[in-house]
Structure formats: structure tokens, C-alpha cells
mmCIF file of C-alpha atoms in Angstrom:
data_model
loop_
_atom_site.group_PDB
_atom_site.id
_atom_site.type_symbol
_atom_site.label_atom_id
_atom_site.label_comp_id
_atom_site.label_asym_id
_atom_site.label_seq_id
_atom_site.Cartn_x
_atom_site.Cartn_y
_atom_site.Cartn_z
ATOM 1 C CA UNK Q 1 239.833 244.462 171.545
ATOM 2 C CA UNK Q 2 240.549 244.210 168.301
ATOM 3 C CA UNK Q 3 244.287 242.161 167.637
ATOM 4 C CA UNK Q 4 246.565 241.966 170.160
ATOM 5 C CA UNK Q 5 247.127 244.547 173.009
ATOM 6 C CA UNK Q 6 250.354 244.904 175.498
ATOM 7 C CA UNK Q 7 250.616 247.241 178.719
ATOM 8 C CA UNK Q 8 252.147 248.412 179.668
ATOM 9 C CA UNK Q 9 252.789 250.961 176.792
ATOM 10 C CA UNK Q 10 256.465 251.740 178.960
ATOM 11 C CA UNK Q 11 257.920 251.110 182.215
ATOM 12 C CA UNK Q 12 260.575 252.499 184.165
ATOM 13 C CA UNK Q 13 262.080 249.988 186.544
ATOM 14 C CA UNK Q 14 264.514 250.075 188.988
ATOM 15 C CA UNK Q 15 267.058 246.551 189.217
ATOM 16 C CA UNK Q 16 265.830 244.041 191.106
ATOM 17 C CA UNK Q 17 262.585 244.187 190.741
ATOM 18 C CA UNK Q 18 260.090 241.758 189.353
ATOM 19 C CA UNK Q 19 257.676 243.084 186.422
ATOM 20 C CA UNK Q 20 254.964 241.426 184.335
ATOM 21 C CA UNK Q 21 254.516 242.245 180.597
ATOM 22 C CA UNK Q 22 250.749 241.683 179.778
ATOM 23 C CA UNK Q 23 250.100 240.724 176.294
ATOM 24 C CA UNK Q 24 246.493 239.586 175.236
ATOM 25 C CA UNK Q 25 245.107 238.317 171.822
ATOM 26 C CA UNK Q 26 241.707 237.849 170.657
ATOM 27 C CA UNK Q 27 241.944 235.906 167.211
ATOM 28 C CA UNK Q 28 242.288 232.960 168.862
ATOM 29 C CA UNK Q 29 245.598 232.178 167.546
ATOM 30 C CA UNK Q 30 246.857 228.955 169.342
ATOM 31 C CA UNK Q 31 250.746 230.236 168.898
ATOM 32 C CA UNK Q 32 252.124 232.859 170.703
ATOM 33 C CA UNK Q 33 255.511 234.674 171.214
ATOM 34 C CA UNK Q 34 257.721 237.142 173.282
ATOM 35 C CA UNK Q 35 260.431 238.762 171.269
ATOM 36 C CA UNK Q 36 262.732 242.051 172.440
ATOM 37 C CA UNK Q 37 264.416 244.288 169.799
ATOM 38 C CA UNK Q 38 267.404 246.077 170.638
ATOM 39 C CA UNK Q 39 269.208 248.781 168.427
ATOM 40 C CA UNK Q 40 271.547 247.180 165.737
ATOM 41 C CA UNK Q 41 270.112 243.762 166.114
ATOM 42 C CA UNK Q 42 267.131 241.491 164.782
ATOM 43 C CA UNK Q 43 264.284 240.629 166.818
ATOM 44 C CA UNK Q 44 265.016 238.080 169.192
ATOM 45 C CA UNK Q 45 262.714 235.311 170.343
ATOM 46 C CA UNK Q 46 262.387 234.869 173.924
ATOM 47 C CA UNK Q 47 260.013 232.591 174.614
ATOM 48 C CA UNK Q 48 257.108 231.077 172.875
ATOM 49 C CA UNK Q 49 253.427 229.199 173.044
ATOM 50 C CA UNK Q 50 252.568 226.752 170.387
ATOM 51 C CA UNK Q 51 249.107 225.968 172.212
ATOM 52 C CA UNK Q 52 247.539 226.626 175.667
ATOM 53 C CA UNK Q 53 249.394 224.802 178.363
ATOM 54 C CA UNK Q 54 252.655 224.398 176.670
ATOM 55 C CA UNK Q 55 255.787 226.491 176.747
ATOM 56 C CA UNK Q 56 259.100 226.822 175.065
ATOM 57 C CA UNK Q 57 262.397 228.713 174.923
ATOM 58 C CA UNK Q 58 263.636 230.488 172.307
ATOM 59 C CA UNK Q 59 267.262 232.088 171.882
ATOM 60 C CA UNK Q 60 267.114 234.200 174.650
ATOM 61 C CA UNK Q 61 264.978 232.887 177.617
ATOM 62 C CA UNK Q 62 267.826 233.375 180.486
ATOM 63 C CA UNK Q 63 266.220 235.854 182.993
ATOM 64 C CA UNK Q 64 262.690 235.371 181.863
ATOM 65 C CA UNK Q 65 259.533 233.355 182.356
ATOM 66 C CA UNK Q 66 255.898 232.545 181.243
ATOM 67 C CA UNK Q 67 252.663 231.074 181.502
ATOM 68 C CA UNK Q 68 250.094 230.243 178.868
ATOM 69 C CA UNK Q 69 246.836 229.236 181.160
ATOM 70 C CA UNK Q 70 244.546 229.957 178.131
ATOM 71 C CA UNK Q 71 244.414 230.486 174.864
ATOM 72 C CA UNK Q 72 244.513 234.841 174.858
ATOM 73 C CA UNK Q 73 246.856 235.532 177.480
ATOM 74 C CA UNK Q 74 250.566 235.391 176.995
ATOM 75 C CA UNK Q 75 252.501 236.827 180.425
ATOM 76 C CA UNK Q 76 255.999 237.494 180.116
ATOM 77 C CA UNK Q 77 257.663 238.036 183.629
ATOM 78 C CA UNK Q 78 261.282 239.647 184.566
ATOM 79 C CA UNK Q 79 261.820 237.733 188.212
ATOM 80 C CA UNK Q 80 264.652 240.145 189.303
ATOM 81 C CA UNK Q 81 265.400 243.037 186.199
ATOM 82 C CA UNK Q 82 268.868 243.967 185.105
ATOM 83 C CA UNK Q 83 270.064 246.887 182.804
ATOM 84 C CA UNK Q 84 270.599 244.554 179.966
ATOM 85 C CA UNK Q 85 266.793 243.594 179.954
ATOM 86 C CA UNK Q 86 266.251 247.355 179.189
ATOM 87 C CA UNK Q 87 264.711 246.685 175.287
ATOM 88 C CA UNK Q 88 261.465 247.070 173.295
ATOM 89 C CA UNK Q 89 259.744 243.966 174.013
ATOM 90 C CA UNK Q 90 256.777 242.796 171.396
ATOM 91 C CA UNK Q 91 254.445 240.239 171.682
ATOM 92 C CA UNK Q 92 253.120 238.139 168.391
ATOM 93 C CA UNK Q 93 250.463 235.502 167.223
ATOM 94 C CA UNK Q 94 249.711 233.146 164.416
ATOM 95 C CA UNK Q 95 247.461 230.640 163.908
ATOM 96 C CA UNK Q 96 249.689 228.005 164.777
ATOM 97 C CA UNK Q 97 252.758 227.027 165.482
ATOM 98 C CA UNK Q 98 255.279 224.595 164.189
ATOM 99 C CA UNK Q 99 253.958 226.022 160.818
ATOM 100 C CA UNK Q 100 254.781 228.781 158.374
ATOM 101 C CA UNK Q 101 251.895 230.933 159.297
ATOM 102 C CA UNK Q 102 252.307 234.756 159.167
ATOM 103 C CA UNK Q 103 253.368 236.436 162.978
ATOM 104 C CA UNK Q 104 251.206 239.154 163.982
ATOM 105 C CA UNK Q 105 252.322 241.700 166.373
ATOM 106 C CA UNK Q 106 251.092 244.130 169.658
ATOM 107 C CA UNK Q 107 252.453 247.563 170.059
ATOM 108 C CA UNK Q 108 255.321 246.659 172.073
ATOM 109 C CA UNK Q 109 256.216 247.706 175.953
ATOM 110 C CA UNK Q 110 259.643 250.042 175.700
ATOM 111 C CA UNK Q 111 260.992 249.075 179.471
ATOM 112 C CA UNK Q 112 264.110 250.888 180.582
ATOM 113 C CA UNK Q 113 265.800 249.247 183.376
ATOM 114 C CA UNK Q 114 267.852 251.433 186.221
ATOM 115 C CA UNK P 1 275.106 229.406 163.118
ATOM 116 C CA UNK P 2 272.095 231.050 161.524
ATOM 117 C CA UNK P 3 272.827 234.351 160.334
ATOM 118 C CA UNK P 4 270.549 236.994 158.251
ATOM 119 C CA UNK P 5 272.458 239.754 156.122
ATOM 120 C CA UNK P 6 270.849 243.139 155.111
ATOM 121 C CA UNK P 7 272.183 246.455 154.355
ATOM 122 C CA UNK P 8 271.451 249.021 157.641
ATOM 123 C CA UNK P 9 270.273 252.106 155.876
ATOM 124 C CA UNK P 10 268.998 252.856 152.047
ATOM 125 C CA UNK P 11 268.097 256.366 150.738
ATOM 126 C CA UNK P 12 265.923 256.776 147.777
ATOM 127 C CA UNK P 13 263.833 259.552 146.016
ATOM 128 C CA UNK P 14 259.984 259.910 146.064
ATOM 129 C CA UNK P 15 258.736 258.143 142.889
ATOM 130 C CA UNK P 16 261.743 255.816 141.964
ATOM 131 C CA UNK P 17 262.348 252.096 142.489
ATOM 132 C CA UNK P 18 264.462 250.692 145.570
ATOM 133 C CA UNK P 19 265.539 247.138 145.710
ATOM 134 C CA UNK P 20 266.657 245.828 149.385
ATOM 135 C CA UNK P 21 268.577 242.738 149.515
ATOM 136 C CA UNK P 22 269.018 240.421 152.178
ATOM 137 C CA UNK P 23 271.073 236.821 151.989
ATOM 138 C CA UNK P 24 270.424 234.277 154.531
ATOM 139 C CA UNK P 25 272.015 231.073 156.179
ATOM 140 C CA UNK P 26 270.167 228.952 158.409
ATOM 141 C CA UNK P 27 269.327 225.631 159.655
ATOM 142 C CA UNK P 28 266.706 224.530 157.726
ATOM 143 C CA UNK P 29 264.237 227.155 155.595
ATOM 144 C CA UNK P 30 260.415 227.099 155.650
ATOM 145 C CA UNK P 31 260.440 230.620 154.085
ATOM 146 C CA UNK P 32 260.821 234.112 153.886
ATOM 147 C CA UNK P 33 259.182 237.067 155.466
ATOM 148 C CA UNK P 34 259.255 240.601 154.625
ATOM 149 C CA UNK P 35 258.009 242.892 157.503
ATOM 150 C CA UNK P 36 257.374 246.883 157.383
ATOM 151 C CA UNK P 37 258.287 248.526 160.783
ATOM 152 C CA UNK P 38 257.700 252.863 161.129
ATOM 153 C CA UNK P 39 259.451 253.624 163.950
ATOM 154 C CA UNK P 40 257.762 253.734 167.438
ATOM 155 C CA UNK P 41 255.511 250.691 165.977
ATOM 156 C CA UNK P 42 254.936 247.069 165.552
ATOM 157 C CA UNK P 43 256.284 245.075 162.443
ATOM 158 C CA UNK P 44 253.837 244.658 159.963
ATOM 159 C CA UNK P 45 253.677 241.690 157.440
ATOM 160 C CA UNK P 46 254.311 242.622 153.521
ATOM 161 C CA UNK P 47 254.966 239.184 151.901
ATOM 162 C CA UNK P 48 256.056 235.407 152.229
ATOM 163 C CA UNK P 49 257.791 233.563 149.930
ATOM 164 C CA UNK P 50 258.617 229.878 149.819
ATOM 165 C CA UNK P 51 258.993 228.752 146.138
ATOM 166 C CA UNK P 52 261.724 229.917 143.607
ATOM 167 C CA UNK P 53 260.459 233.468 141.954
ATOM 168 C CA UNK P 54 258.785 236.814 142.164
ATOM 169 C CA UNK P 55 255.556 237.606 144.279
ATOM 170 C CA UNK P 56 253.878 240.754 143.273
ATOM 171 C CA UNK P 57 251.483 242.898 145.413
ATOM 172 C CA UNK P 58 250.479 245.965 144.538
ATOM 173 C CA UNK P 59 253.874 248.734 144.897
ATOM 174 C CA UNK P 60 255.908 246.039 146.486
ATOM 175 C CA UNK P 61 257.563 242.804 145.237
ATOM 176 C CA UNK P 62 259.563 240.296 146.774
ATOM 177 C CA UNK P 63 261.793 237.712 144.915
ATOM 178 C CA UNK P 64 263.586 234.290 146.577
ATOM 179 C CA UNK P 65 266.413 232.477 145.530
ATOM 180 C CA UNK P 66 266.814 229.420 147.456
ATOM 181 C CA UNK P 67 270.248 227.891 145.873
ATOM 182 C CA UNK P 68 271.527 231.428 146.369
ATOM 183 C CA UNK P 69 270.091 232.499 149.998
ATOM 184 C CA UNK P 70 269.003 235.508 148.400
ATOM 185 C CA UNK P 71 266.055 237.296 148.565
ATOM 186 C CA UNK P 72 265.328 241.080 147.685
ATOM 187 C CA UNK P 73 261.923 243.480 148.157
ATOM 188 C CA UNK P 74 261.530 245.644 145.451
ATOM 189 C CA UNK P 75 259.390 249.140 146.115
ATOM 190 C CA UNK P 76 257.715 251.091 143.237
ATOM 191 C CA UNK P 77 256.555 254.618 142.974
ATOM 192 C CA UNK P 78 258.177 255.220 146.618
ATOM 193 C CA UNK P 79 255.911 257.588 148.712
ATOM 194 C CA UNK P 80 256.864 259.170 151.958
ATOM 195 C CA UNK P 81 255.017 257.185 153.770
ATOM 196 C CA UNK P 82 257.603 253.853 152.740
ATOM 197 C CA UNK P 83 259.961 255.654 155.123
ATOM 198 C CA UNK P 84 260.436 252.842 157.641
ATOM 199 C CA UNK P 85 262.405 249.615 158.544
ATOM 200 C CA UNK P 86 262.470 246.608 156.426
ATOM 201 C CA UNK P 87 263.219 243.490 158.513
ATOM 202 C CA UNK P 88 263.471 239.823 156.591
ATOM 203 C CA UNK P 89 262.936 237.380 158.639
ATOM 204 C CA UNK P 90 263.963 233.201 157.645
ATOM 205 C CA UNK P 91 261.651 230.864 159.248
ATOM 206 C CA UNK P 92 264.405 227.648 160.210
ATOM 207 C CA UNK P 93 263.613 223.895 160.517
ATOM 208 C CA UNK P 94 261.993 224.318 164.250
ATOM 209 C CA UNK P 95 259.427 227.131 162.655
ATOM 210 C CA UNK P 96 261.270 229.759 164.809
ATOM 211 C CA UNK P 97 261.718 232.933 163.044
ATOM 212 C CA UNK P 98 265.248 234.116 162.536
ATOM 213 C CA UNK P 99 265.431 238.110 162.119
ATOM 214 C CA UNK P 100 267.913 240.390 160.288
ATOM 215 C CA UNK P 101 268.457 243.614 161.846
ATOM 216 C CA UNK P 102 266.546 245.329 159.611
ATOM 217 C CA UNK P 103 267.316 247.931 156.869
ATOM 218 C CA UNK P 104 266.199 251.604 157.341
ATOM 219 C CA UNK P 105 264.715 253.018 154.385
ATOM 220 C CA UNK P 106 265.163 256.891 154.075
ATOM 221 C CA UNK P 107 262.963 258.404 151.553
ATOM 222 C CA UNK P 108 263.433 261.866 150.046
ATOM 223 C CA UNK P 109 261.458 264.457 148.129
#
């Protein structure tokens, strides 16, 4: 693994449902963050990891959840999915948080909500 | 509120200059970010600025006003391959990244 990785790559998903975005980093970044990107509009921040163990919310947490059990995994889960969650979602690092350090990002997961 | 302001789209030739402005308001400023995205792909970091001024690398330049809320990214010699999405992003008071929607860059032959 080289970065950070996300799967899946897409997902179709009928309402209702619960679905888990995986994102994994191995740089050992202690931030990390969820963002989704929708046409017309700037990234959004969803939720976010300054270090292992702790969790905050960002501008658009309101349907979504996560976990941060160690430092490389960053789960982002949809409990129940509605059509409004359909978006590009991207995962990011940095070396920490609650600093100006540089974001990198995974490939994103495109999920399309029915 | 915090609000981010670039242009949506920008066409320029192959070979010539292309300036891409975006003006900011937020609460609080620990810098700028300049991000490349191609479509289908992840954002890509191009430059940071923090201080007053022009940083040069390489093709691309980006300049900061902080009185103003003005920055701009300035791309030389334009080549195809600078067909993409340039997103500036203002890091605010709580280090949280605050994104413009991005400008679409549309180069031509």
C-alpha cells in the first residue's frame, strides 16, 4: 500500500440500507478526514480524526458516523442511506491536525443512492 | 459565514499564461491551498501560502493577499495535460479546510 486506499471504488445502494466506506492510510498520519464533493459545490468536511481514539464533526456530519480504533483506519458509515447521500466521497491525511499541514487524498468511493 | 469565491470555468490556449483568482472570507486564516483535481481523481496539492507574496514552483505560481482576501494561481506554458479543476481551499481558525467549488480549466490547442 502505498498512500491511502478507499473501497469501495463505487457502490450502488438502495435507501435504507447501512454501508461502510473503508479508507486506510499507511504514512502514519495521525489526522484524518471524510469529505463528499457534489457538483457545483466545494468539498465538504464530514467528519474528521485529529489522532487515534478521538473524533469530530465537521459541517456536514448529520446521517453519518465513524470510528478511529488505530492510527490507519478511518471508517465512514451511512446507518440508514438516503438519495441526498448519493456524492463522491474522499478520504484525506496529514500529519497532524489542528495544524496547517498539507491534506492528502484516496481515490474517492462514487456511491449512488436509490 | 465563511465563503470561498472562484470563477467556474476558464478556457485558455496551449502555451499561454492563465491566472485563476479566488477571494476568500472566513473565520480566522491559517492559509491557502491550491489543489489540482483531473476529473475522475483525487485532489492533488500544488502550493500553500501563508505570508504576503508570490510562491514560485516550476510552471505554476501562486500569490496571497491577506488585507485583500485575494489569492490567484498563475499557469505558464499551459500543456494539455493542465486541463483539470483548480480548487482553493482557506484553512479557518479551527484548522478545518474551507473549499471553493473549484474552477474548471479548459485548455485548447
Amino acid at each position: 500500500i502505498a498512500g491511502i486506499t478507499q473501497a469501495p471504488t463505487s457502490q450502488i445502494l438502495a435507501a435504507g440500507r447501512r454501508m461502510t466506506l473503508r479508507c486506510t492510510q499507511d504514512m502514519r498520519h495521525n489526522a484524518m478526514y471524510w469529505y463528499r464533493q457534489d457538483l457545483g459545490l466545494g468539498l465538504r468536511l464530514i467528519h474528521y480524526s485529529n489522532t487515534a481514539g478521538t473524533t469530530g464533526k465537521g459541517e456536514v456530519p448529520d446521517g453519518y458516523s465513524v470510528s478511529r480504533a488505530n492510527t490507519d483506519d478511518f471508517p465512514l458509515t451511512l446507518a440508514s442511506a438516503v438519495p441526498s447521500q448519493t456524492s463522491v466521497y474522499f478520504c484525506a491525511s496529514s500529519p497532524s491536525g489542528g495544524r496547517a499541514d498539507t491534506q492528502y487524498f484516496g481515490p474517492g468511493t462514487r456511491l449512488t443512492v436509490l | 459565514g465563511q465563503n470561498i469565491d472562484q470563477p467556474t470555468e476558464m478556457t485558455a490556449t496551449e502555451g499561454a499564461i492563465v491566472q485563476i483568482n479566488c477571494t476568500y472570507q472566513t473565520s480566522g486564516f491559517n492559509g491557502l491551498f491550491w489543489y489540482q483535481q483531473h476529473a475522475g481523481e483525487a485532489p492533488t496539492f500544488l502550493s500553500y501560502n501563508v505570508l504576503d507574496g508570490l510562491e514560485e514552483k516550476g510552471r505554476f505560481s501562486s500569490f496571497l493577499s491577506r488585507s485583500k482576501g485575494y489569492s490567484y494561481l498563475l499557469l505558464k506554458e499551459l500543456q494539455m495535460k493542465d486541463s483539470a479543476s483548480y480548487l482553493c481551499a482557506v484553512m479557518d481558525s479551527n484548522y478545518q479546510l474551507i473549499w471553493g467549488a473549484g474552477t474548471k480549466l479548459i485548455i485548447k490547442p
